[in-house]
Amino acid sequence: MTLNHLLRDQALAFRARHVPGRPLVLPNAWDVTSARLVEDAGAAAVATTSAGLAWALGAADGDRLDRDRALGAVARIAGAVRVPVTADIESGYAPDATGVGDTVRAVLAAGAVGVNIEDARYDGGEGPLRPVAEQAERIAAARAAADTAGVPLFVNARIDTFLSGTGGVAETLERAAAFLAAGADGIFVPGAVAPDTVKALVAGVDGPLNIMAGPGAPPVADLAALGVARVSVGSAIAQAAHAVIRRATRELLDSGTYTSLTEALDYGELNTLLGEN
């Protein structure tokens, strides 16, 4: 089977799991070890977290990482797991739509079959979000690049109205409609977790809705009942893992004890898991 045939099959399988009311649950990973653990726990797919991945490479989140380093990490993750991989590519690792198309071609070469593309901007332009028309052009370029490659890449359009405090349901739905028309397959609205808000978004978005959950958000079962098709947790697992590092280090240096390490994974189990690659 050729690489494109494999990617096409994985993309179709990944796409089919976006079912309103039976959401695809994605614990986000940031390196090979976290991805293997996510797969081993039974996840149907692996989603990268741009923040966790950037931190693992010694960079800050928010378009601070260059395309080659980011997608090199994605390629290592995709090469280490058997389930489909979707990559958080921030705003596309490119200044314009043509560059976003180049990024998507590199994503496919890395072995991923989905992308998140956000409308937040970090280029110093006016406002925290890209204008709707500009972002739609970037999404269209991603769609065209994937279609030309013959891979039904799942393009998840992230809308940061709630995270940036620049809009509510109405503004989000306006953007969602434009991005879906441009070729997006799903809509991702981080920061929206209140049940009434989620319900309104589900009703107003003509496609699968992705919600970013975590502490304080409704449980997955409640989000499913509201019609959500995808639930992810962003950088939360990476943040929790790094909290263990800080907590264990401070305990060791301050009190000389090891309580924070009592729930560590067994050395043999972890070593065996990584040895299966």
CSV table of C-alpha atoms in Angstrom, one decimal, residues 2-277:
chain,number,residue,atom,x,y,z
A,2,THR,CA,1.4,3.4,-0.9
A,3,LEU,CA,1.8,6.2,1.6
A,4,ASN,CA,-1.1,8.2,0.0
A,5,HIS,CA,-3.4,5.1,0.1
A,6,LEU,CA,-2.5,4.6,3.8
A,7,LEU,CA,-3.1,8.3,4.6
A,8,ARG,CA,-6.4,8.3,2.7
A,9,ASP,CA,-7.6,5.3,4.6
A,10,GLN,CA,-6.6,6.8,7.9
A,11,ALA,CA,-8.2,10.2,7.0
A,12,LEU,CA,-11.5,8.5,6.2
A,13,ALA,CA,-11.4,6.6,9.4
A,14,PHE,CA,-10.6,9.7,11.4
A,15,ARG,CA,-13.3,11.7,9.6
A,16,ALA,CA,-15.9,9.0,10.3
A,17,ARG,CA,-15.4,9.3,14.1
A,18,HIS,CA,-16.7,12.9,14.3
A,19,VAL,CA,-20.3,12.0,15.2
A,20,PRO,CA,-22.5,14.5,17.1
A,21,GLY,CA,-23.6,12.8,20.4
A,22,ARG,CA,-20.8,10.2,20.2
A,23,PRO,CA,-17.7,12.5,20.3
A,24,LEU,CA,-14.2,11.5,19.3
A,25,VAL,CA,-12.2,12.0,22.5
A,26,LEU,CA,-8.7,13.2,22.0
A,27,PRO,CA,-6.2,13.3,24.9
A,28,ASN,CA,-3.5,15.6,23.4
A,29,ALA,CA,0.1,14.4,23.1
A,30,TRP,CA,3.3,16.4,22.5
A,31,ASP,CA,6.0,13.8,21.9
A,32,VAL,CA,6.5,10.1,21.0
A,33,THR,CA,6.2,8.9,24.6
A,34,SER,CA,3.0,10.8,25.4
A,35,ALA,CA,1.6,9.7,22.0
A,36,ARG,CA,2.4,6.0,22.7
A,37,LEU,CA,0.8,6.3,26.1
A,38,VAL,CA,-2.3,7.9,24.6
A,39,GLU,CA,-2.6,5.1,22.0
A,40,ASP,CA,-1.9,2.4,24.6
A,41,ALA,CA,-4.7,3.7,26.8
A,42,GLY,CA,-7.2,3.1,23.9
A,43,ALA,CA,-7.5,6.4,22.2
A,44,ALA,CA,-8.9,6.1,18.6
A,45,ALA,CA,-6.5,8.9,17.4
A,46,VAL,CA,-3.7,11.1,18.6
A,47,ALA,CA,-4.0,14.8,18.5
A,48,THR,CA,-1.0,17.0,19.1
A,49,THR,CA,-1.0,20.1,21.3
A,50,SER,CA,0.9,22.9,19.8
A,51,ALA,CA,1.7,24.3,23.2
A,52,GLY,CA,3.0,21.0,24.6
A,53,LEU,CA,4.9,20.3,21.5
A,54,ALA,CA,6.5,23.8,21.5
A,55,TRP,CA,7.5,23.5,25.1
A,56,ALA,CA,9.0,20.1,24.5
A,57,LEU,CA,11.2,21.7,21.9
A,58,GLY,CA,12.2,24.6,24.1
A,59,ALA,CA,9.9,27.2,22.5
A,60,ALA,CA,6.9,29.2,23.6
A,61,ASP,CA,3.5,28.6,22.2
A,62,GLY,CA,1.9,31.2,19.8
A,63,ASP,CA,3.6,30.9,16.4
A,64,ARG,CA,7.1,30.9,18.0
A,65,LEU,CA,8.0,27.6,16.5
A,66,ASP,CA,9.1,27.2,12.9
A,67,ARG,CA,7.4,24.8,10.5
A,68,ASP,CA,10.3,22.4,10.1
A,69,ARG,CA,10.9,21.8,13.8
A,70,ALA,CA,7.1,21.5,14.5
A,71,LEU,CA,6.4,19.1,11.7
A,72,GLY,CA,9.6,17.1,12.5
A,73,ALA,CA,8.0,16.4,15.9
A,74,VAL,CA,4.7,15.5,14.2
A,75,ALA,CA,6.5,13.1,11.9
A,76,ARG,CA,8.1,11.3,14.8
A,77,ILE,CA,4.7,11.0,16.6
A,78,ALA,CA,3.0,9.7,13.5
A,79,GLY,CA,5.7,7.2,12.9
A,80,ALA,CA,5.4,5.9,16.4
A,81,VAL,CA,1.7,5.1,16.5
A,82,ARG,CA,-0.8,3.1,14.4
A,83,VAL,CA,-3.8,5.3,14.9
A,84,PRO,CA,-4.5,8.4,12.9
A,85,VAL,CA,-2.7,11.6,14.0
A,86,THR,CA,-4.1,15.1,13.7
A,87,ALA,CA,-1.7,18.0,14.1
A,88,ASP,CA,-2.2,21.4,15.7
A,89,ILE,CA,-0.4,23.7,13.3
A,90,GLU,CA,-1.3,26.9,15.1
A,91,SER,CA,-2.1,29.5,12.4
A,92,GLY,CA,-0.4,27.5,9.7
A,93,TYR,CA,3.3,28.3,10.3
A,94,ALA,CA,3.1,30.7,7.4
A,95,PRO,CA,2.5,34.4,6.8
A,96,ASP,CA,0.1,33.9,3.9
A,97,ALA,CA,-2.3,31.4,2.3
A,98,THR,CA,0.3,30.1,-0.1
A,99,GLY,CA,2.5,29.2,2.8
A,100,VAL,CA,-0.4,27.5,4.6
A,101,GLY,CA,-0.8,25.3,1.6
A,102,ASP,CA,2.9,24.4,1.8
A,103,THR,CA,2.5,23.6,5.5
A,104,VAL,CA,-0.4,21.2,4.7
A,105,ARG,CA,1.7,19.4,2.1
A,106,ALA,CA,4.4,19.0,4.8
A,107,VAL,CA,1.8,17.8,7.3
A,108,LEU,CA,0.8,15.0,4.9
A,109,ALA,CA,4.4,14.1,4.3
A,110,ALA,CA,4.8,13.9,8.1
A,111,GLY,CA,2.0,11.3,8.2
A,112,ALA,CA,-0.8,13.3,9.8
A,113,VAL,CA,-4.4,13.2,8.5
A,114,GLY,CA,-5.9,16.2,10.3
A,115,VAL,CA,-5.0,19.7,11.2
A,116,ASN,CA,-6.2,22.5,13.5
A,117,ILE,CA,-5.8,25.9,12.0
A,118,GLU,CA,-6.5,28.9,14.3
A,119,ASP,CA,-7.7,32.4,13.5
A,120,ALA,CA,-5.7,34.0,16.3
A,121,ARG,CA,-2.9,36.2,15.0
A,122,TYR,CA,0.6,36.8,16.5
A,123,ASP,CA,2.1,38.8,13.7
A,124,GLY,CA,1.4,42.2,15.2
A,125,GLY,CA,-1.5,42.9,12.9
A,126,GLU,CA,-4.6,44.8,14.0
A,127,GLY,CA,-6.7,42.9,16.5
A,128,PRO,CA,-6.2,39.5,18.1
A,129,LEU,CA,-8.0,37.6,15.3
A,130,ARG,CA,-7.4,37.5,11.5
A,131,PRO,CA,-10.2,39.1,9.4
A,132,VAL,CA,-12.8,36.5,8.3
A,133,ALA,CA,-11.9,36.8,4.6
A,134,GLU,CA,-8.2,36.4,5.2
A,135,GLN,CA,-8.7,33.4,7.5
A,136,ALA,CA,-11.1,31.8,5.0
A,137,GLU,CA,-8.4,32.2,2.3
A,138,ARG,CA,-5.9,30.4,4.5
A,139,ILE,CA,-8.4,27.5,5.1
A,140,ALA,CA,-9.2,27.3,1.4
A,141,ALA,CA,-5.4,26.9,0.7
A,142,ALA,CA,-5.2,24.1,3.2
A,143,ARG,CA,-8.2,22.4,1.6
A,144,ALA,CA,-6.8,22.8,-1.9
A,145,ALA,CA,-3.4,21.4,-0.9
A,146,ALA,CA,-4.9,18.3,0.7
A,147,ASP,CA,-7.4,17.7,-2.2
A,148,THR,CA,-4.6,18.0,-4.8
A,149,ALA,CA,-2.7,15.3,-2.8
A,150,GLY,CA,-5.8,13.1,-2.8
A,151,VAL,CA,-6.0,12.9,1.0
A,152,PRO,CA,-9.3,13.9,2.7
A,153,LEU,CA,-7.5,15.7,5.4
A,154,PHE,CA,-9.8,16.8,8.3
A,155,VAL,CA,-9.4,20.6,8.5
A,156,ASN,CA,-10.6,21.7,12.0
A,157,ALA,CA,-11.0,25.5,12.0
A,158,ARG,CA,-10.3,26.9,15.4
A,159,ILE,CA,-12.1,30.1,16.3
A,160,ASP,CA,-10.7,32.1,19.2
A,161,THR,CA,-13.6,34.5,19.8
A,162,PHE,CA,-14.2,33.1,23.3
A,163,LEU,CA,-10.5,32.8,24.2
A,164,SER,CA,-9.7,36.3,23.1
A,165,GLY,CA,-12.9,37.8,24.5
A,166,THR,CA,-13.7,39.4,21.1
A,167,GLY,CA,-17.1,37.8,20.5
A,168,GLY,CA,-19.8,35.4,21.6
A,169,VAL,CA,-22.0,33.0,19.9
A,170,ALA,CA,-23.2,35.3,17.0
A,171,GLU,CA,-19.6,36.3,16.0
A,172,THR,CA,-18.5,32.7,16.3
A,173,LEU,CA,-21.2,31.4,14.1
A,174,GLU,CA,-20.5,34.0,11.5
A,175,ARG,CA,-16.9,32.9,11.3
A,176,ALA,CA,-17.8,29.2,11.4
A,177,ALA,CA,-20.1,29.6,8.4
A,178,ALA,CA,-17.3,31.3,6.4
A,179,PHE,CA,-14.7,28.8,7.3
A,180,LEU,CA,-16.9,25.8,6.5
A,181,ALA,CA,-17.7,27.4,3.1
A,182,ALA,CA,-14.0,27.8,2.5
A,183,GLY,CA,-13.4,24.1,3.0
A,184,ALA,CA,-13.1,23.4,6.8
A,185,ASP,CA,-14.6,20.1,7.9
A,186,GLY,CA,-15.2,21.0,11.6
A,187,ILE,CA,-15.2,23.9,14.0
A,188,PHE,CA,-13.2,24.1,17.2
A,189,VAL,CA,-14.2,26.7,19.8
A,190,PRO,CA,-11.9,26.7,22.8
A,191,GLY,CA,-13.1,28.6,25.8
A,192,ALA,CA,-16.8,27.8,25.2
A,193,VAL,CA,-17.9,25.2,27.8
A,194,ALA,CA,-21.1,26.6,29.4
A,195,PRO,CA,-23.9,24.1,28.5
A,196,ASP,CA,-26.2,26.8,27.0
A,197,THR,CA,-23.3,28.2,24.9
A,198,VAL,CA,-22.3,24.8,23.7
A,199,LYS,CA,-25.9,24.0,22.8
A,200,ALA,CA,-26.2,27.2,20.8
A,201,LEU,CA,-23.0,26.5,18.9
A,202,VAL,CA,-24.1,22.9,18.1
A,203,ALA,CA,-27.4,24.2,16.8
A,204,GLY,CA,-25.8,26.9,14.7
A,205,VAL,CA,-22.7,25.2,13.3
A,206,ASP,CA,-23.3,23.2,10.1
A,207,GLY,CA,-20.6,20.7,10.9
A,208,PRO,CA,-19.0,18.8,13.7
A,209,LEU,CA,-18.2,20.9,16.8
A,210,ASN,CA,-15.0,20.4,18.8
A,211,ILE,CA,-15.0,21.6,22.4
A,212,MET,CA,-11.8,22.0,24.5
A,213,ALA,CA,-12.6,20.4,27.9
A,214,GLY,CA,-10.7,20.3,31.2
A,215,PRO,CA,-11.2,21.1,34.9
A,216,GLY,CA,-14.4,23.1,35.3
A,217,ALA,CA,-15.9,21.9,32.0
A,218,PRO,CA,-18.8,19.4,31.8
A,219,PRO,CA,-17.9,15.8,31.6
A,220,VAL,CA,-17.6,14.2,28.2
A,221,ALA,CA,-21.0,12.4,28.6
A,222,ASP,CA,-22.7,15.8,29.2
A,223,LEU,CA,-20.9,17.3,26.1
A,224,ALA,CA,-22.1,14.3,24.1
A,225,ALA,CA,-25.6,14.9,25.2
A,226,LEU,CA,-25.4,18.4,23.9
A,227,GLY,CA,-24.4,17.2,20.5
A,228,VAL,CA,-20.6,17.8,20.5
A,229,ALA,CA,-18.7,15.7,18.0
A,230,ARG,CA,-15.2,16.0,19.3
A,231,VAL,CA,-13.6,16.7,22.7
A,232,SER,CA,-10.0,17.5,23.3
A,233,VAL,CA,-8.0,18.9,26.2
A,234,GLY,CA,-5.4,21.1,24.5
A,235,SER,CA,-2.3,21.6,26.6
A,236,ALA,CA,-3.9,20.4,29.9
A,237,ILE,CA,-2.2,17.0,30.1
A,238,ALA,CA,1.2,18.5,29.2
A,239,GLN,CA,0.7,21.2,31.9
A,240,ALA,CA,-0.2,18.5,34.4
A,241,ALA,CA,2.9,16.5,33.5
A,242,HIS,CA,5.1,19.5,33.9
A,243,ALA,CA,3.4,20.2,37.3
A,244,VAL,CA,4.7,16.8,38.5
A,245,ILE,CA,8.2,17.8,37.5
A,246,ARG,CA,8.0,21.1,39.4
A,247,ARG,CA,6.3,19.5,42.5
A,248,ALA,CA,8.7,16.5,42.7
A,249,THR,CA,11.7,18.7,42.2
A,250,ARG,CA,10.7,21.2,44.9
A,251,GLU,CA,9.9,18.4,47.3
A,252,LEU,CA,13.3,16.7,46.7
A,253,LEU,CA,15.2,20.0,47.1
A,254,ASP,CA,13.2,21.4,50.0
A,255,SER,CA,12.3,18.4,52.2
A,256,GLY,CA,14.4,15.6,50.7
A,257,THR,CA,11.4,13.4,50.4
A,258,TYR,CA,9.8,11.6,47.4
A,259,THR,CA,6.0,11.5,47.9
A,260,SER,CA,5.4,13.2,44.6
A,261,LEU,CA,7.0,10.2,42.8
A,262,THR,CA,4.8,7.5,44.4
A,263,GLU,CA,2.4,7.3,41.4
A,264,ALA,CA,5.1,7.0,38.8
A,265,LEU,CA,4.7,4.6,35.9
A,266,ASP,CA,6.6,1.4,36.3
A,267,TYR,CA,10.0,1.5,34.6
A,268,GLY,CA,9.6,-1.9,32.9
A,269,GLU,CA,6.1,-1.0,31.6
A,270,LEU,CA,7.2,2.2,30.1
A,271,ASN,CA,10.4,0.8,28.7
A,272,THR,CA,8.5,-2.1,27.1
A,273,LEU,CA,5.9,0.2,25.6
A,274,LEU,CA,8.6,2.3,23.9
A,275,GLY,CA,10.5,-0.8,22.9
A,276,GLU,CA,7.6,-2.0,20.8
A,277,ASN,CA,8.3,0.6,18.1
